[in-house]
mmCIF file of C-alpha atoms in Angstrom:
data_model
loop_
_atom_site.group_PDB
_atom_site.id
_atom_site.type_symbol
_atom_site.label_atom_id
_atom_site.label_comp_id
_atom_site.label_asym_id
_atom_site.label_seq_id
_atom_site.Cartn_x
_atom_site.Cartn_y
_atom_site.Cartn_z
ATOM 1 C CA MET P 1 71.227 20.218 66.967
ATOM 2 C CA SER P 2 68.229 22.509 67.126
ATOM 3 C CA GLY P 3 68.960 23.897 63.665
ATOM 4 C CA SER P 4 69.093 20.504 61.999
ATOM 5 C CA THR P 5 65.838 19.452 63.689
ATOM 6 C CA GLY P 6 64.054 22.472 62.306
ATOM 7 C CA ASN P 7 65.266 21.691 58.816
ATOM 8 C CA ARG P 8 63.921 18.134 59.036
ATOM 9 C CA ARG P 9 60.535 19.449 60.146
ATOM 10 C CA LEU P 10 60.385 21.834 57.199
ATOM 11 C CA THR P 11 61.263 18.960 54.872
ATOM 12 C CA ARG P 12 58.429 16.793 56.201
ATOM 13 C CA ARG P 13 55.938 19.623 55.774
ATOM 14 C CA GLY P 14 57.049 20.100 52.191
ATOM 15 C CA VAL P 15 56.304 16.417 51.399
ATOM 16 C CA VAL P 16 53.010 16.077 53.235
ATOM 17 C CA LEU P 17 51.268 18.973 51.507
ATOM 18 C CA PRO P 18 51.693 17.587 47.955
ATOM 19 C CA LEU P 19 50.538 14.180 49.157
ATOM 20 C CA VAL P 20 47.400 15.707 50.641
ATOM 21 C CA MET P 21 46.713 17.618 47.457
ATOM 22 C CA VAL P 22 47.194 14.467 45.354
ATOM 23 C CA GLY P 23 44.829 12.555 47.630
ATOM 24 C CA MET P 24 42.207 15.297 47.391
ATOM 25 C CA LEU P 25 42.596 15.305 43.616
ATOM 26 C CA LEU P 26 42.110 11.535 43.495
ATOM 27 C CA LEU P 27 38.993 11.831 45.636
ATOM 28 C CA LEU P 28 37.678 14.565 43.350
ATOM 29 C CA VAL P 29 38.313 12.444 40.239
ATOM 30 C CA MET P 30 36.630 9.449 41.834
ATOM 31 C CA SER P 31 33.680 11.608 42.886
ATOM 32 C CA VAL P 32 33.278 13.048 39.402
ATOM 33 C CA ALA P 33 33.552 9.564 37.863
ATOM 34 C CA LEU P 34 30.897 8.193 40.209
ATOM 35 C CA GLN P 35 28.681 11.177 39.501
ATOM 36 C CA GLN P 36 29.081 10.703 35.737
ATOM 37 C CA ALA P 37 28.303 6.995 36.093
ATOM 38 C CA ALA P 38 25.193 7.835 38.076
ATOM 39 C CA TRP P 39 24.149 10.395 35.451
ATOM 40 C CA ARG P 40 24.707 7.878 32.635
ATOM 41 C CA SER P 41 22.688 5.269 34.479
ATOM 42 C CA ALA P 42 19.858 7.735 35.099
ATOM 43 C CA ARG P 43 19.968 8.899 31.506
ATOM 44 C CA GLY P 44 19.875 5.313 30.173
ATOM 45 C CA ALA P 45 16.973 4.375 32.423
ATOM 46 C CA ARG P 46 15.085 7.507 31.494
ATOM 47 C CA THR P 47 15.746 6.978 27.781
ATOM 48 C CA LEU P 48 14.465 3.416 28.029
ATOM 49 C CA TRP P 49 11.381 4.645 29.877
ATOM 50 C CA ASP P 50 10.743 7.357 27.288
ATOM 51 C CA THR P 51 11.169 5.028 24.320
ATOM 52 C CA GLN P 52 8.809 2.459 25.802
ATOM 53 C CA THR P 53 6.289 5.167 26.641
ATOM 54 C CA GLY P 54 6.590 6.493 23.088
ATOM 55 C CA LEU P 55 6.036 3.002 21.706
ATOM 56 C CA TYR P 56 2.868 2.616 23.768
ATOM 57 C CA ALA P 57 1.674 6.027 22.596
ATOM 58 C CA ALA P 58 2.301 5.055 18.962
ATOM 59 C CA ASP P 59 0.430 1.775 19.471
ATOM 60 C CA ALA P 60 -2.454 3.683 21.037
ATOM 61 C CA ALA P 61 -2.574 6.042 18.038
ATOM 62 C CA THR P 62 -2.693 3.054 15.681
ATOM 63 C CA ILE P 63 -5.539 1.467 17.636
ATOM 64 C CA GLN P 64 -7.376 4.791 17.668
ATOM 65 C CA ALA P 65 -6.985 5.104 13.880
ATOM 66 C CA MET P 66 -8.518 1.667 13.408
ATOM 67 C CA ALA P 67 -11.343 2.408 15.852
ATOM 68 C CA THR P 68 -12.262 5.652 14.073
ATOM 69 C CA TRP P 69 -11.867 4.303 10.541
ATOM 70 C CA ASN P 70 -13.689 6.359 7.887
ATOM 71 C CA PRO P 71 -14.488 4.025 4.959
ATOM 72 C CA ASP P 72 -15.960 6.750 2.740
ATOM 73 C CA SER P 73 -12.874 8.908 3.080
ATOM 74 C CA MET P 74 -10.556 5.958 2.503
ATOM 75 C CA ALA P 75 -12.432 4.875 -0.638
ATOM 76 C CA ALA P 76 -12.329 8.415 -2.026
ATOM 77 C CA THR P 77 -8.537 8.668 -1.592
ATOM 78 C CA PRO P 78 -6.386 7.161 -4.375
ATOM 79 C CA ILE P 79 -3.745 4.555 -3.631
ATOM 80 C CA GLY P 80 -0.537 6.075 -2.266
ATOM 81 C CA VAL P 81 -2.094 9.348 -1.054
ATOM 82 C CA PRO P 82 -1.869 9.554 2.751
ATOM 83 C CA GLN P 83 -4.477 10.875 5.134
ATOM 84 C CA GLU P 84 -2.623 12.591 7.984
ATOM 85 C CA ARG P 85 -3.498 13.967 11.397
ATOM 86 C CA ILE P 86 -1.567 15.269 14.421
ATOM 87 C CA ASP P 87 -3.015 14.890 17.908
ATOM 88 C CA PRO P 88 -1.807 15.541 21.453
ATOM 89 C CA ALA P 89 -1.263 12.551 23.720
ATOM 90 C CA PRO P 90 -0.866 12.347 27.535
ATOM 91 C CA TYR P 91 2.333 13.398 29.312
ATOM 92 C CA GLY P 92 3.489 15.820 26.653
ATOM 93 C CA TRP P 93 3.548 13.387 23.722
ATOM 94 C CA TRP P 94 2.340 14.232 20.206
ATOM 95 C CA THR P 95 1.267 11.685 17.633
ATOM 96 C CA HIS P 96 1.413 11.971 13.862
ATOM 97 C CA THR P 97 -0.735 9.334 12.131
ATOM 98 C CA ALA P 98 -0.749 8.674 8.386
ATOM 99 C CA LEU P 99 -3.213 6.278 6.711
ATOM 100 C CA VAL P 100 -2.568 5.229 3.135
ATOM 101 C CA ARG P 101 -4.037 2.563 0.890
ATOM 102 C CA THR P 102 -1.301 0.454 -0.661
ATOM 103 C CA GLY P 103 -3.689 -1.697 -2.697
ATOM 104 C CA THR P 104 -7.386 -1.982 -3.402
ATOM 105 C CA LEU P 105 -8.099 -3.678 -0.075
ATOM 106 C CA THR P 106 -4.823 -3.208 1.788
ATOM 107 C CA ALA P 107 -3.561 -0.229 3.755
ATOM 108 C CA VAL P 108 -0.759 0.918 6.041
ATOM 109 C CA ILE P 109 -1.025 2.924 9.259
ATOM 110 C CA ARG P 110 2.147 4.779 10.268
ATOM 111 C CA SER P 111 2.076 6.283 13.775
ATOM 112 C CA THR P 112 4.984 8.445 14.958
ATOM 113 C CA THR P 113 5.112 9.845 18.481
ATOM 114 C CA HIS P 114 7.491 12.443 19.834
ATOM 115 C CA ARG P 115 8.041 14.448 22.976
ATOM 116 C CA ASP P 116 10.325 17.431 23.509
ATOM 117 C CA ARG P 117 12.186 16.645 26.717
ATOM 118 C CA ALA P 118 12.903 20.289 27.513
ATOM 119 C CA SER P 119 9.159 20.934 27.840
ATOM 120 C CA ALA P 120 8.260 17.742 29.703
ATOM 121 C CA ALA P 121 6.840 18.133 33.176
ATOM 122 C CA VAL P 122 9.147 15.442 34.558
ATOM 123 C CA ALA P 123 12.390 17.275 33.737
ATOM 124 C CA SER P 124 13.258 20.935 33.572
ATOM 125 C CA ALA P 125 15.356 22.362 30.771
ATOM 126 C CA ALA P 126 18.323 22.724 33.082
ATOM 127 C CA VAL P 127 18.234 19.106 34.202
ATOM 128 C CA ALA P 128 17.799 17.892 30.623
ATOM 129 C CA GLY P 129 20.854 19.842 29.574
ATOM 130 C CA MET P 130 22.887 18.666 32.573
ATOM 131 C CA LEU P 131 22.169 15.022 31.757
ATOM 132 C CA GLY P 132 23.213 15.560 28.173
ATOM 133 C CA ASP P 133 19.905 14.213 26.775
ATOM 134 C CA GLY P 134 18.655 15.002 23.283
ATOM 135 C CA THR P 135 15.850 17.489 22.883
ATOM 136 C CA ARG P 136 13.343 14.967 21.414
ATOM 137 C CA ILE P 137 12.314 11.347 21.916
ATOM 138 C CA GLN P 138 10.601 9.734 18.891
ATOM 139 C CA ARG P 139 9.125 6.298 18.126
ATOM 140 C CA THR P 140 7.410 4.963 14.997
ATOM 141 C CA VAL P 141 5.045 2.034 14.511
ATOM 142 C CA VAL P 142 4.016 0.871 11.024
ATOM 143 C CA ARG P 143 1.162 -1.605 10.696
ATOM 144 C CA ALA P 144 -0.020 -3.186 7.453
ATOM 145 C CA ILE P 145 -3.679 -4.189 7.532
ATOM 146 C CA ARG P 146 -6.318 -5.800 5.358
ATOM 147 C CA LEU P 147 -9.631 -4.131 4.619
ATOM 148 C CA GLU P 148 -12.482 -6.605 4.970
ATOM 149 C CA PRO P 149 -15.754 -5.762 3.178
ATOM 150 C CA PRO P 150 -18.965 -7.763 3.518
ATOM 151 C CA SER P 151 -18.918 -10.767 1.213
ATOM 152 C CA VAL P 152 -21.290 -10.734 -1.777
ATOM 153 C CA PRO P 153 -21.563 -13.462 -4.452
ATOM 154 C CA VAL P 154 -19.910 -12.034 -7.580
ATOM 155 C CA LEU P 155 -20.076 -15.233 -9.652
ATOM 156 C CA ALA P 156 -20.073 -13.496 -13.042
ATOM 157 C CA ALA P 157 -20.139 -10.019 -14.523
ATOM 158 C CA LEU P 158 -23.947 -10.360 -14.256
ATOM 159 C CA THR P 159 -25.091 -12.593 -11.386
ATOM 160 C CA VAL P 160 -28.835 -13.238 -11.070
ATOM 161 C CA LEU P 161 -29.964 -15.456 -8.195
ATOM 162 C CA GLY P 162 -33.209 -16.206 -9.994
ATOM 163 C CA ASP P 163 -34.590 -16.538 -13.524
ATOM 164 C CA LEU P 164 -33.352 -14.226 -16.262
ATOM 165 C CA GLU P 165 -35.062 -13.311 -19.532
ATOM 166 C CA ILE P 166 -32.584 -11.979 -22.092
ATOM 167 C CA ASN P 167 -33.571 -9.908 -25.100
ATOM 168 C CA ALA P 168 -30.139 -9.038 -26.518
ATOM 169 C CA GLY P 169 -27.758 -6.805 -24.552
ATOM 170 C CA THR P 170 -23.984 -6.894 -24.025
ATOM 171 C CA VAL P 171 -22.238 -8.617 -21.129
ATOM 172 C CA ASP P 172 -18.437 -8.774 -21.000
ATOM 173 C CA GLY P 173 -16.687 -10.941 -18.428
ATOM 174 C CA ARG P 174 -13.182 -9.799 -19.389
ATOM 175 C CA ASP P 175 -11.124 -7.312 -17.433
ATOM 176 C CA GLN P 176 -10.496 -4.852 -20.228
ATOM 177 C CA PHE P 177 -7.515 -2.516 -20.057
ATOM 178 C CA ALA P 178 -8.303 1.163 -19.432
ATOM 179 C CA PRO P 179 -5.968 4.170 -19.051
ATOM 180 C CA TYR P 180 -5.074 4.740 -15.420
ATOM 181 C CA ASP P 181 -7.210 7.352 -13.716
ATOM 182 C CA PRO P 182 -6.533 7.618 -9.944
ATOM 183 C CA ALA P 183 -9.950 9.160 -9.414
ATOM 184 C CA ARG P 184 -11.713 6.176 -11.021
ATOM 185 C CA ASP P 185 -9.405 3.175 -11.085
ATOM 186 C CA ASP P 186 -6.988 1.541 -8.642
ATOM 187 C CA CYS P 187 -5.111 -0.693 -11.060
ATOM 188 C CA GLY P 188 -4.207 1.114 -14.263
ATOM 189 C CA SER P 189 -1.369 -0.578 -16.126
ATOM 190 C CA LEU P 190 -0.769 -2.947 -13.191
ATOM 191 C CA ARG P 191 -4.035 -4.839 -13.765
ATOM 192 C CA ASP P 192 -3.836 -8.539 -14.465
ATOM 193 C CA SER P 193 -5.682 -10.540 -17.082
ATOM 194 C CA ALA P 194 -8.462 -11.586 -14.735
ATOM 195 C CA SER P 195 -11.699 -12.642 -16.297
ATOM 196 C CA ILE P 196 -14.955 -14.104 -15.097
ATOM 197 C CA ALA P 197 -18.053 -15.704 -16.558
ATOM 198 C CA ALA P 198 -20.385 -13.368 -18.416
ATOM 199 C CA ILE P 199 -23.701 -14.454 -16.832
ATOM 200 C CA ALA P 200 -24.616 -16.756 -13.944
ATOM 201 C CA ALA P 201 -28.318 -17.312 -13.200
ATOM 202 C CA GLU P 202 -30.734 -19.909 -11.888
ATOM 203 C CA GLY P 203 -32.484 -20.218 -15.245
ATOM 204 C CA PHE P 204 -32.295 -18.563 -18.678
ATOM 205 C CA SER P 205 -34.919 -17.568 -21.214
ATOM 206 C CA TRP P 206 -33.288 -16.448 -24.473
ATOM 207 C CA ARG P 207 -35.556 -14.324 -26.654
ATOM 208 C CA THR P 208 -32.796 -12.705 -28.658
ATOM 209 C CA PRO P 209 -29.160 -13.708 -28.238
ATOM 210 C CA GLY P 210 -26.994 -10.890 -26.963
ATOM 211 C CA THR P 211 -23.301 -10.095 -27.289
ATOM 212 C CA LEU P 212 -21.470 -12.120 -24.689
ATOM 213 C CA PHE P 213 -17.762 -12.347 -23.863
ATOM 214 C CA GLY P 214 -17.375 -15.233 -21.469
ATOM 215 C CA LEU P 215 -19.314 -18.272 -20.369
ATOM 216 C CA THR P 216 -22.899 -18.465 -19.152
ATOM 217 C CA PHE P 217 -23.952 -21.107 -16.656
ATOM 218 C CA SER P 218 -26.942 -22.104 -14.579
ATOM 219 C CA LEU P 219 -26.600 -22.302 -10.815
ATOM 220 C CA THR P 220 -27.449 -25.589 -9.122
ATOM 221 C CA PRO P 221 -29.835 -25.605 -6.118
ATOM 222 C CA PRO P 222 -26.996 -26.055 -3.571
ATOM 223 C CA SER P 223 -25.022 -23.228 -5.168
ATOM 224 C CA MET P 224 -28.134 -21.024 -5.189
ATOM 225 C CA ALA P 225 -28.753 -21.621 -1.484
ATOM 226 C CA ILE P 226 -25.166 -20.697 -0.604
ATOM 227 C CA ALA P 227 -25.157 -17.607 -2.842
ATOM 228 C CA ARG P 228 -28.498 -16.351 -1.507
ATOM 229 C CA ALA P 229 -27.384 -16.731 2.103
ATOM 230 C CA GLN P 230 -24.142 -14.914 1.277
ATOM 231 C CA PHE P 231 -26.037 -12.103 -0.463
ATOM 232 C CA ASP P 232 -28.497 -11.657 2.427
ATOM 233 C CA SER P 233 -25.726 -11.521 5.010
ATOM 234 C CA GLY P 234 -23.586 -9.157 2.938
ATOM 235 C CA PHE P 235 -26.489 -6.858 2.059
ATOM 236 C CA ALA P 236 -27.498 -6.524 5.717
ATOM 237 C CA ALA P 237 -23.920 -5.645 6.673
ATOM 238 C CA ILE P 238 -23.682 -3.069 3.872
ATOM 239 C CA ALA P 239 -26.976 -1.457 4.898
ATOM 240 C CA GLY P 240 -25.665 -1.137 8.436
ATOM 241 C CA ARG P 241 -22.435 0.564 7.401
ATOM 242 C CA THR P 242 -23.576 3.253 4.996
ATOM 243 C CA ARG P 243 -26.205 5.869 4.322
ATOM 244 C CA THR P 244 -29.736 4.989 3.219
ATOM 245 C CA PHE P 245 -32.362 7.074 1.464
ATOM 246 C CA ALA P 246 -35.857 6.501 0.106
ATOM 247 C CA MET P 247 -37.313 7.077 -3.364
ATOM 248 C CA ALA P 248 -41.098 6.997 -3.290
ATOM 249 C CA ALA P 249 -41.656 8.173 -6.864
ATOM 250 C CA PRO P 250 -39.917 7.601 -10.215
ATOM 251 C CA GLY P 251 -36.893 9.794 -10.721
ATOM 252 C CA SER P 252 -33.118 9.814 -10.743
ATOM 253 C CA VAL P 253 -30.695 8.453 -8.201
ATOM 254 C CA PRO P 254 -29.678 11.286 -5.842
ATOM 255 C CA GLY P 255 -26.185 12.575 -6.437
ATOM 256 C CA SER P 256 -23.331 11.464 -4.235
ATOM 257 C CA SER P 257 -19.624 12.023 -3.823
ATOM 258 C CA PRO P 258 -17.583 9.518 -5.832
ATOM 259 C CA TRP P 259 -16.970 6.163 -4.164
ATOM 260 C CA ARG P 260 -19.565 6.586 -1.449
ATOM 261 C CA ALA P 261 -21.829 3.627 -0.764
ATOM 262 C CA SER P 262 -25.591 4.197 -0.785
ATOM 263 C CA VAL P 263 -28.650 2.029 -0.166
ATOM 264 C CA ILE P 264 -32.029 2.937 -1.713
ATOM 265 C CA GLN P 265 -34.823 1.684 0.511
ATOM 266 C CA VAL P 266 -37.957 1.104 -1.577
ATOM 267 C CA THR P 267 -41.160 -0.941 -1.235
ATOM 268 C CA PRO P 268 -41.693 -2.837 -3.411
ATOM 269 C CA GLY P 269 -39.443 -1.201 -6.008
ATOM 270 C CA VAL P 270 -38.120 1.953 -7.619
ATOM 271 C CA THR P 271 -38.316 3.240 -11.191
ATOM 272 C CA ILE P 272 -35.453 5.233 -12.701
ATOM 273 C CA ASP P 273 -36.892 7.395 -15.479
ATOM 274 C CA GLY P 274 -34.232 10.110 -15.610
ATOM 275 C CA VAL P 275 -30.500 10.053 -16.285
ATOM 276 C CA SER P 276 -28.398 8.916 -13.336
ATOM 277 C CA ASP P 277 -24.659 8.425 -12.961
ATOM 278 C CA TYR P 278 -23.222 6.786 -9.867
ATOM 279 C CA VAL P 279 -19.605 6.026 -8.929
ATOM 280 C CA GLY P 280 -19.174 3.542 -6.090
ATOM 281 C CA LEU P 281 -21.432 0.966 -4.466
ATOM 282 C CA LEU P 282 -25.161 1.382 -5.128
ATOM 283 C CA ALA P 283 -27.582 -1.044 -3.456
ATOM 284 C CA VAL P 284 -31.334 -1.195 -4.065
ATOM 285 C CA ASP P 285 -33.433 -2.744 -1.288
ATOM 286 C CA GLY P 286 -36.249 -3.790 -3.615
ATOM 287 C CA ASP P 287 -36.980 -4.161 -7.333
ATOM 288 C CA LEU P 288 -35.218 -1.928 -9.857
ATOM 289 C CA ILE P 289 -37.049 -0.782 -13.010
ATOM 290 C CA VAL P 290 -35.007 1.267 -15.480
ATOM 291 C CA ARG P 291 -37.071 3.380 -17.874
ATOM 292 C CA GLY P 292 -34.454 6.077 -18.339
ATOM 293 C CA THR P 293 -30.659 5.708 -18.140
ATOM 294 C CA LEU P 294 -28.636 4.453 -15.191
ATOM 295 C CA ARG P 295 -24.842 4.287 -15.375
ATOM 296 C CA VAL P 296 -22.848 2.766 -12.496
ATOM 297 C CA GLU P 297 -19.077 2.525 -12.131
ATOM 298 C CA GLY P 298 -18.327 0.116 -9.321
ATOM 299 C CA MET P 299 -20.973 -2.296 -8.088
ATOM 300 C CA LEU P 300 -24.760 -2.432 -8.342
ATOM 301 C CA LEU P 301 -26.605 -4.700 -5.897
ATOM 302 C CA VAL P 302 -30.345 -5.276 -6.273
ATOM 303 C CA ARG P 303 -32.176 -7.167 -3.571
ATOM 304 C CA GLY P 304 -35.276 -7.594 -5.714
ATOM 305 C CA ALA P 305 -35.516 -8.188 -9.473
ATOM 306 C CA VAL P 306 -34.322 -6.044 -12.388
ATOM 307 C CA ASP P 307 -36.376 -4.863 -15.347
ATOM 308 C CA VAL P 308 -34.332 -3.209 -18.081
ATOM 309 C CA SER P 309 -36.685 -4.048 -20.951
ATOM 310 C CA SER P 310 -37.245 -0.427 -22.014
ATOM 311 C CA GLY P 311 -34.434 1.600 -20.432
ATOM 312 C CA ALA P 312 -30.649 1.659 -20.541
ATOM 313 C CA LEU P 313 -28.476 0.162 -17.789
ATOM 314 C CA ASP P 314 -24.701 0.448 -18.070
ATOM 315 C CA VAL P 315 -22.594 -1.103 -15.310
ATOM 316 C CA ARG P 316 -18.801 -1.154 -15.375
ATOM 317 C CA GLY P 317 -17.792 -3.359 -12.493
ATOM 318 C CA ALA P 318 -20.342 -6.009 -11.495
ATOM 319 C CA LEU P 319 -24.121 -6.396 -11.204
ATOM 320 C CA VAL P 320 -25.612 -8.814 -8.641
ATOM 321 C CA VAL P 321 -29.382 -9.413 -8.452
ATOM 322 C CA ARG P 322 -30.964 -11.336 -5.563
ATOM 323 C CA ASP P 323 -34.571 -11.575 -6.915
ATOM 324 C CA ARG P 324 -35.922 -12.003 -3.393
ATOM 325 C CA ALA P 325 -39.557 -12.502 -4.488
ATOM 326 C CA ALA P 326 -38.579 -14.860 -7.357
ATOM 327 C CA ILE P 327 -40.451 -12.855 -10.010
ATOM 328 C CA GLY P 328 -37.665 -13.053 -12.590
ATOM 329 C CA SER P 329 -35.503 -10.373 -14.178
ATOM 330 C CA ARG P 330 -35.715 -9.026 -17.728
ATOM 331 C CA VAL P 331 -33.001 -7.263 -19.689
ATOM 332 C CA GLY P 332 -33.072 -5.754 -23.182
ATOM 333 C CA ALA P 333 -30.738 -4.601 -25.890
ATOM 334 C CA THR P 334 -29.721 -1.483 -23.950
ATOM 335 C CA LEU P 335 -28.132 -3.515 -21.145
ATOM 336 C CA ARG P 336 -24.360 -3.322 -20.929
ATOM 337 C CA VAL P 337 -22.325 -4.922 -18.144
ATOM 338 C CA ALA P 338 -18.515 -4.928 -18.289
ATOM 339 C CA TYR P 339 -16.552 -6.695 -15.564
ATOM 340 C CA ALA P 340 -13.944 -4.501 -13.811
ATOM 341 C CA PRO P 341 -12.533 -6.074 -10.619
ATOM 342 C CA CYS P 342 -10.543 -2.989 -9.671
ATOM 343 C CA LEU P 343 -13.708 -0.892 -9.679
ATOM 344 C CA VAL P 344 -15.553 -3.578 -7.708
ATOM 345 C CA GLY P 345 -12.784 -3.656 -5.113
ATOM 346 C CA ARG P 346 -12.684 0.099 -4.719
ATOM 347 C CA ALA P 347 -16.477 0.252 -4.403
ATOM 348 C CA LEU P 348 -16.234 -2.250 -1.548
ATOM 349 C CA VAL P 349 -13.634 -0.128 0.271
ATOM 350 C CA ALA P 350 -16.482 2.212 1.259
ATOM 351 C CA VAL P 351 -18.042 -0.567 3.384
ATOM 352 C CA ALA P 352 -14.816 -2.328 4.471
ATOM 353 C CA GLN P 353 -13.449 -2.336 7.997
ATOM 354 C CA PRO P 354 -9.785 -2.813 8.966
ATOM 355 C CA SER P 355 -8.976 -6.333 10.055
ATOM 356 C CA ARG P 356 -8.195 -6.848 13.730
ATOM 357 C CA ARG P 357 -5.604 -9.417 12.684
ATOM 358 C CA PRO P 358 -2.782 -7.334 11.151
ATOM 359 C CA PHE P 359 -0.372 -9.193 8.921
ATOM 360 C CA GLY P 360 2.604 -6.914 9.480
ATOM 361 C CA VAL P 361 3.999 -4.713 12.270
ATOM 362 C CA TRP P 362 7.260 -2.740 12.358
ATOM 363 C CA ASN P 363 8.556 -0.760 15.339
ATOM 364 C CA SER P 364 11.374 1.745 15.236
ATOM 365 C CA PRO P 365 14.408 0.877 17.400
#
């Protein structure tokens, strides 16, 4: 009897031990599964937090790029060539911002932010590795924007908001094809067949007919009032956005980097008796008398009247004259104005500001 009882006890012990081990194994598996689920949940929440933080950092970089816009630098950079910068952001983020003009008055801002998780203050390298996270979080925001320059009344290749006396000269309202030069022209072979009137003025006095390609027309009093108000508003905005300098004596226009905008402040006017070449937007806050040679590629704005009866004035782009004192403008045989809308647009980039109403935004997933 006693021997059989001992055997039964040994048999029970042999069954219980495997059951206990199986139970412990099940508990271990369940514990590991719960721990993995908790890690996955923490990793997902942290990834979502990081991606949203990166998106906000990219948005902030885009806003900063618009707030610190450099029109001169943008105008001097050809279409398709990016301006890039890398800056640190809070909480271990870095931002890479690229600005590029995609058209004469359109641009794209691409802001990419990244943070290396292993170096973040919120997680040590060991924890990052334990969670199985990647080493870098990255977000990208692309925003397409318009560049908005002050509005000026370009009604013809030569616009005179006053009386004009013509003694020959050449004015061409056609957009003539020119070989593409990224330093001088935005359009190249992609230009359209745009054209404009040759001359628009309040009144004409023809002494000697010139060579004209395009129509000439007189502005009506209502049109004159609108154009003058537009010119005054645009000229004031341009003067507030660019450099100004004075010329007290006859001479040449001071040199400038290509595609910079400049305003000459003169009272009552300035005389150009040397040889001057200017690329960009040149504005004269007074009368302009040309006794020498002045060549402008881009746009020439004159708040007073123009006297080119004895000098040479060559403008490729557009010439707009306000004639503020209503004394009348005079041009001679050495006047040449050729309409070039691509040059006009690029000249205006130097005084354009990015629109606060973007027409396109793309965020990385």
